[in-house]
PDB file of C-alpha atoms in Angstrom:
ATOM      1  CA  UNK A 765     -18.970 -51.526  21.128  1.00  0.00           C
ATOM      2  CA  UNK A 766     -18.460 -55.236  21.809  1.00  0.00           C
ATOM      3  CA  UNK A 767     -19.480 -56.079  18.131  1.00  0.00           C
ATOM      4  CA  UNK A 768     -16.887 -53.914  16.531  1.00  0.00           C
ATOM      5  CA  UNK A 769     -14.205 -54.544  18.319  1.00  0.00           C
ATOM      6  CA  UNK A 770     -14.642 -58.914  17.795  1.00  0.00           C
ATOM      7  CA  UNK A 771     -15.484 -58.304  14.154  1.00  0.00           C
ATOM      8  CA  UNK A 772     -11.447 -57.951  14.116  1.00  0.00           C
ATOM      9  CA  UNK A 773     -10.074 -60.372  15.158  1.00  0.00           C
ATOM     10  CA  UNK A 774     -13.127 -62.757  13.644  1.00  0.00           C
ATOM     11  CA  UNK A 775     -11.699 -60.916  10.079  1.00  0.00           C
ATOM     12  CA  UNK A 776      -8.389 -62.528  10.418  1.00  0.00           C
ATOM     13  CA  UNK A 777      -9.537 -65.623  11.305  1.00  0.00           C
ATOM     14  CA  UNK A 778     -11.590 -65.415   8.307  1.00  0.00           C
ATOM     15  CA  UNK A 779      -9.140 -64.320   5.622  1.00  0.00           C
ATOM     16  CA  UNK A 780      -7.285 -67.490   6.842  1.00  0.00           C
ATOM     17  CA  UNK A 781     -10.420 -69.863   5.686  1.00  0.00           C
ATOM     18  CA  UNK A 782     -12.057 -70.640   2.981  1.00  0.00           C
ATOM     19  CA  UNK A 783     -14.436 -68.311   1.217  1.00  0.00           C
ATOM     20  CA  UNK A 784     -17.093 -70.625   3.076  1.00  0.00           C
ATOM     21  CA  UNK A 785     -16.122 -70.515   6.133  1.00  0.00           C
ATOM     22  CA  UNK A 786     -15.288 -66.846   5.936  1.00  0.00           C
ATOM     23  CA  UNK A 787     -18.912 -66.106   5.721  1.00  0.00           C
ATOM     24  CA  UNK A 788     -20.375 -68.249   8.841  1.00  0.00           C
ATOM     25  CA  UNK A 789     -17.500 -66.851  10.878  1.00  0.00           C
ATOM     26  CA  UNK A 790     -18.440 -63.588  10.106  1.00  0.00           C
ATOM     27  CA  UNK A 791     -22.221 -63.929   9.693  1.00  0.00           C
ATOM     28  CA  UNK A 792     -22.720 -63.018  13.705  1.00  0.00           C
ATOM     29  CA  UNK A 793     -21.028 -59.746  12.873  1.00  0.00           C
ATOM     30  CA  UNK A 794     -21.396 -58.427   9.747  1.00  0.00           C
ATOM     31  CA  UNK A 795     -24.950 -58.290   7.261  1.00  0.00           C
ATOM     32  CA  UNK A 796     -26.110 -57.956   3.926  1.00  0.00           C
ATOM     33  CA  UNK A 797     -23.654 -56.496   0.551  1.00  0.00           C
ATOM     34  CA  UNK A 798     -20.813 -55.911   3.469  1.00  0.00           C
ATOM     35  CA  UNK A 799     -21.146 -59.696   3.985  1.00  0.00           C
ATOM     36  CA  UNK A 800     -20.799 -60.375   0.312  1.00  0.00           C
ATOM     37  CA  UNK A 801     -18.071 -57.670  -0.159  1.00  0.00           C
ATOM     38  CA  UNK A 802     -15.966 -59.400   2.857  1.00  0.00           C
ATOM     39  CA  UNK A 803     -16.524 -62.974   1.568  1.00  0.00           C
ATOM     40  CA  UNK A 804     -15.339 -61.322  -2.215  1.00  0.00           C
ATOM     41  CA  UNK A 805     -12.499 -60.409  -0.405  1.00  0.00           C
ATOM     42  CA  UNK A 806     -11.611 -63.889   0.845  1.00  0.00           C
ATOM     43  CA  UNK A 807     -12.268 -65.256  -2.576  1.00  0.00           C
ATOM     44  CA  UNK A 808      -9.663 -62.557  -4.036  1.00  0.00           C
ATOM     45  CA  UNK A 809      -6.693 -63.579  -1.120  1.00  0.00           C
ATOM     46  CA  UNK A 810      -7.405 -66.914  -2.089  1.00  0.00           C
ATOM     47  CA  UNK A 811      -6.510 -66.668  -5.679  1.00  0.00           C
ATOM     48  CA  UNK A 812      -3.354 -64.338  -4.856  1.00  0.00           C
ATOM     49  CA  UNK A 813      -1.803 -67.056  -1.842  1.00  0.00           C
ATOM     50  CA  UNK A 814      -2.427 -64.240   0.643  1.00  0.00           C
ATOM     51  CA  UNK A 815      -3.454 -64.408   3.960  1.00  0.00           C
ATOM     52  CA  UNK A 816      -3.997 -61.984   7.048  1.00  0.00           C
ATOM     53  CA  UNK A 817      -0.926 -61.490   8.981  1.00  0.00           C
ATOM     54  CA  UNK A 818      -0.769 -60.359  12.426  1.00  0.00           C
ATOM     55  CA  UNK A 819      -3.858 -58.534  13.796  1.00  0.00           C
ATOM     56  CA  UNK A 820      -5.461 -54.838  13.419  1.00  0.00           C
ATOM     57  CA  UNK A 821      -6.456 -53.655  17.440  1.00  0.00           C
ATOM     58  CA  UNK A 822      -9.543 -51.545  17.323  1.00  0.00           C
ATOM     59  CA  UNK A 823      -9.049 -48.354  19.690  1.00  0.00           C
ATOM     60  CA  UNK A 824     -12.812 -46.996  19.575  1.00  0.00           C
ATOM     61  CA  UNK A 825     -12.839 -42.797  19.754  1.00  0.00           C
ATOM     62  CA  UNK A 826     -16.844 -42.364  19.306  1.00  0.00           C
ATOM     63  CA  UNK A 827     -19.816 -44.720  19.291  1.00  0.00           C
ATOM     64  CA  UNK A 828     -22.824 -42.621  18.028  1.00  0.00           C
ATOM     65  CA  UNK A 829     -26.212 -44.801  18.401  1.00  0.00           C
ATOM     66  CA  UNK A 830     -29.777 -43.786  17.186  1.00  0.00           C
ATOM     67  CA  UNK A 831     -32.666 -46.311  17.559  1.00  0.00           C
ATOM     68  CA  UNK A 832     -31.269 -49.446  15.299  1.00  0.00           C
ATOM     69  CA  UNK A 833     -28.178 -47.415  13.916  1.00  0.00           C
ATOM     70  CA  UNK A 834     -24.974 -46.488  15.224  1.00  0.00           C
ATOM     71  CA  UNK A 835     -21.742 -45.309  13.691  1.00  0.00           C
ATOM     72  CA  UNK A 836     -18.446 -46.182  15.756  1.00  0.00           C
ATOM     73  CA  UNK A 837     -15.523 -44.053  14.933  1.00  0.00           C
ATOM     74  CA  UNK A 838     -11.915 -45.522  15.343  1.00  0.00           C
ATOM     75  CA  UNK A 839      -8.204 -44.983  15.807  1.00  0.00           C
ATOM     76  CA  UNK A 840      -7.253 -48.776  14.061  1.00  0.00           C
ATOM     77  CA  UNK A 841      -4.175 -49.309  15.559  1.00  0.00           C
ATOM     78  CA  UNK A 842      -2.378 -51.290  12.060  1.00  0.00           C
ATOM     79  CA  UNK A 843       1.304 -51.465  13.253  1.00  0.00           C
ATOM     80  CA  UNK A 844       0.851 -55.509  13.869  1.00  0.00           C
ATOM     81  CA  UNK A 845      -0.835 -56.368  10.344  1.00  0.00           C
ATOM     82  CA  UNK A 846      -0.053 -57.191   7.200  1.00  0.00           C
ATOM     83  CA  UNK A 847      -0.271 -59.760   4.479  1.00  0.00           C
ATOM     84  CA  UNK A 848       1.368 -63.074   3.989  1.00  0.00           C
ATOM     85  CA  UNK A 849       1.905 -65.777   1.967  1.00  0.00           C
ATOM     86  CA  UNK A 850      -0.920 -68.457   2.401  1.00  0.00           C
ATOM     87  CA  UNK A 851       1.278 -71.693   1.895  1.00  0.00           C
ATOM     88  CA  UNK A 852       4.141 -70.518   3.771  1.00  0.00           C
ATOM     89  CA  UNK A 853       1.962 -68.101   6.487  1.00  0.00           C
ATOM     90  CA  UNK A 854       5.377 -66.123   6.485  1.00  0.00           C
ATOM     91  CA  UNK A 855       4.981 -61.891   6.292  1.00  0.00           C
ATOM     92  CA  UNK A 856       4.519 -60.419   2.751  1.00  0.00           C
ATOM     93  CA  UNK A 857       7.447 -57.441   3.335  1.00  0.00           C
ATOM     94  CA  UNK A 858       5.785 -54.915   1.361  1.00  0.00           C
ATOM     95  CA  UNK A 859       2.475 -55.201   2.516  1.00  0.00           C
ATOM     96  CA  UNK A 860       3.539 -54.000   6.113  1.00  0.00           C
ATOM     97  CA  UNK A 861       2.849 -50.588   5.762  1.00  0.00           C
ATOM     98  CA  UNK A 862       5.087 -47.877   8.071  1.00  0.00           C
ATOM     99  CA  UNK A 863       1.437 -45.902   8.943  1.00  0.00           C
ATOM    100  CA  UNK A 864       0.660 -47.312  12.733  1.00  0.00           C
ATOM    101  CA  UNK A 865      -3.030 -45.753  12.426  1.00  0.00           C
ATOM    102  CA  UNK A 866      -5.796 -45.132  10.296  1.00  0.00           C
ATOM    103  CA  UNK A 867      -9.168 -43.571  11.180  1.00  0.00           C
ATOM    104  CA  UNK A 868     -12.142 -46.472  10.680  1.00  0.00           C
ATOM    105  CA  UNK A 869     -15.850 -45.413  10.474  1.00  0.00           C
ATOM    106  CA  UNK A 870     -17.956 -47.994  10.835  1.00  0.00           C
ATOM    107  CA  UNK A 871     -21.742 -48.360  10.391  1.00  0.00           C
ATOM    108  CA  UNK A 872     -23.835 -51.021  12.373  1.00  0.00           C
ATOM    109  CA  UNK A 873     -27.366 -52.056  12.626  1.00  0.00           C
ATOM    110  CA  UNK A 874     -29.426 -54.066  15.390  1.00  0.00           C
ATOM    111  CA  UNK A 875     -30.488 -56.930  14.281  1.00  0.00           C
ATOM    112  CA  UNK A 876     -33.925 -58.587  14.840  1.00  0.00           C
ATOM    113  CA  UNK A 877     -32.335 -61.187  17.097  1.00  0.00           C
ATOM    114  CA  UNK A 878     -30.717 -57.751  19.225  1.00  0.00           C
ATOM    115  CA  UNK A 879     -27.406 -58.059  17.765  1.00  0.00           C
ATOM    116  CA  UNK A 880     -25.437 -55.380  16.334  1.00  0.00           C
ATOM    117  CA  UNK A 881     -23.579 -56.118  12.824  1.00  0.00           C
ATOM    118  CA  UNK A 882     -21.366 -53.997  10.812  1.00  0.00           C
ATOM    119  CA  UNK A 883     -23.289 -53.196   7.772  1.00  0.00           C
ATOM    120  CA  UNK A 884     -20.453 -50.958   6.131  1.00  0.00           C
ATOM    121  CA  UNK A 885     -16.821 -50.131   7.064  1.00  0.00           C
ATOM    122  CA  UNK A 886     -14.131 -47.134   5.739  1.00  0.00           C
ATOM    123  CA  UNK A 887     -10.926 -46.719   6.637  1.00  0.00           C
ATOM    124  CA  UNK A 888      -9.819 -43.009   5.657  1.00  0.00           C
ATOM    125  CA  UNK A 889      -6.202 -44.013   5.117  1.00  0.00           C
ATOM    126  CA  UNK A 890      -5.437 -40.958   7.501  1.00  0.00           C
ATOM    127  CA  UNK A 891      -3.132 -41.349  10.725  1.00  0.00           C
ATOM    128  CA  UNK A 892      -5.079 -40.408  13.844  1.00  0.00           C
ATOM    129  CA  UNK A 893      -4.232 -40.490  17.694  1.00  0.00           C
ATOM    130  CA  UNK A 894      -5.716 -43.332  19.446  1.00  0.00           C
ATOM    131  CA  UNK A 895      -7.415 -42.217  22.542  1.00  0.00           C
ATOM    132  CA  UNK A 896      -5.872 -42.748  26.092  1.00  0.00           C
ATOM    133  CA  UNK A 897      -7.134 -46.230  27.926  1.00  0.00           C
TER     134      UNK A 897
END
């Protein structure tokens, strides 16, 4: 699902902006209290002089669609992100974490312009096998 799979990359980009500009970056992707939460999240990197490091690389397992709802289920390949230091943009050691997957379930919604957004987003925290490309 195109959607999904931009909403990472458009994350990063995001946690490197202002609280701001984090939400009309990810406005096109993401709607209602996950909007807010995402923006929070911003806020909260912000005040700690973190930033996104690297980049998470969505490896999509199941997309599940029915009428305006779908559910994508994901092997998020983590091994390339992490945290750093906002001033500096140099890697935060101990926020690179040793797991290279986590399973992502993701719940999206068409919009009334036709566009899908992420409405909510979990990440189990559990290792998974990405599937083969």
């Amino acid at each position: 699902m195109e959607t999904y799979s931009a909403y990472w990359s458009v994350l990063a980009e995001a946690g490197r902006s202002s609280p701001e500009k984090a939400r009309e970056l990810l406005k096109p992707y993401v709607k209602g209290g996950y909007l807010d939460h995402l923006v929070d999240g911003v806020r909260n990197m912000v005040k700690q002089g973190r930033e996104p490091y690297g980049q998470a690389v969505p490896r999509i397992k199941e997309v599940r669609v029915g009428g305006k709802y779908a559910e994508v289920t994901d092997c998020l390949e983590m091994s390339g992100a992490a945290m750093a230091d906002r001033r500096t943009h140099k890697l935060i050691p101990e926020t690179a974490d040793a797991k290279t997957t986590t399973t992502v379930t993701a719940a999206l919604e068409r919009s009334e312009d036709g566009r899908w957004r992420l409405t909510g987003l979990s990440m189990k925290g559990t290792t998974c096998k990405s599937p083969s490309r």
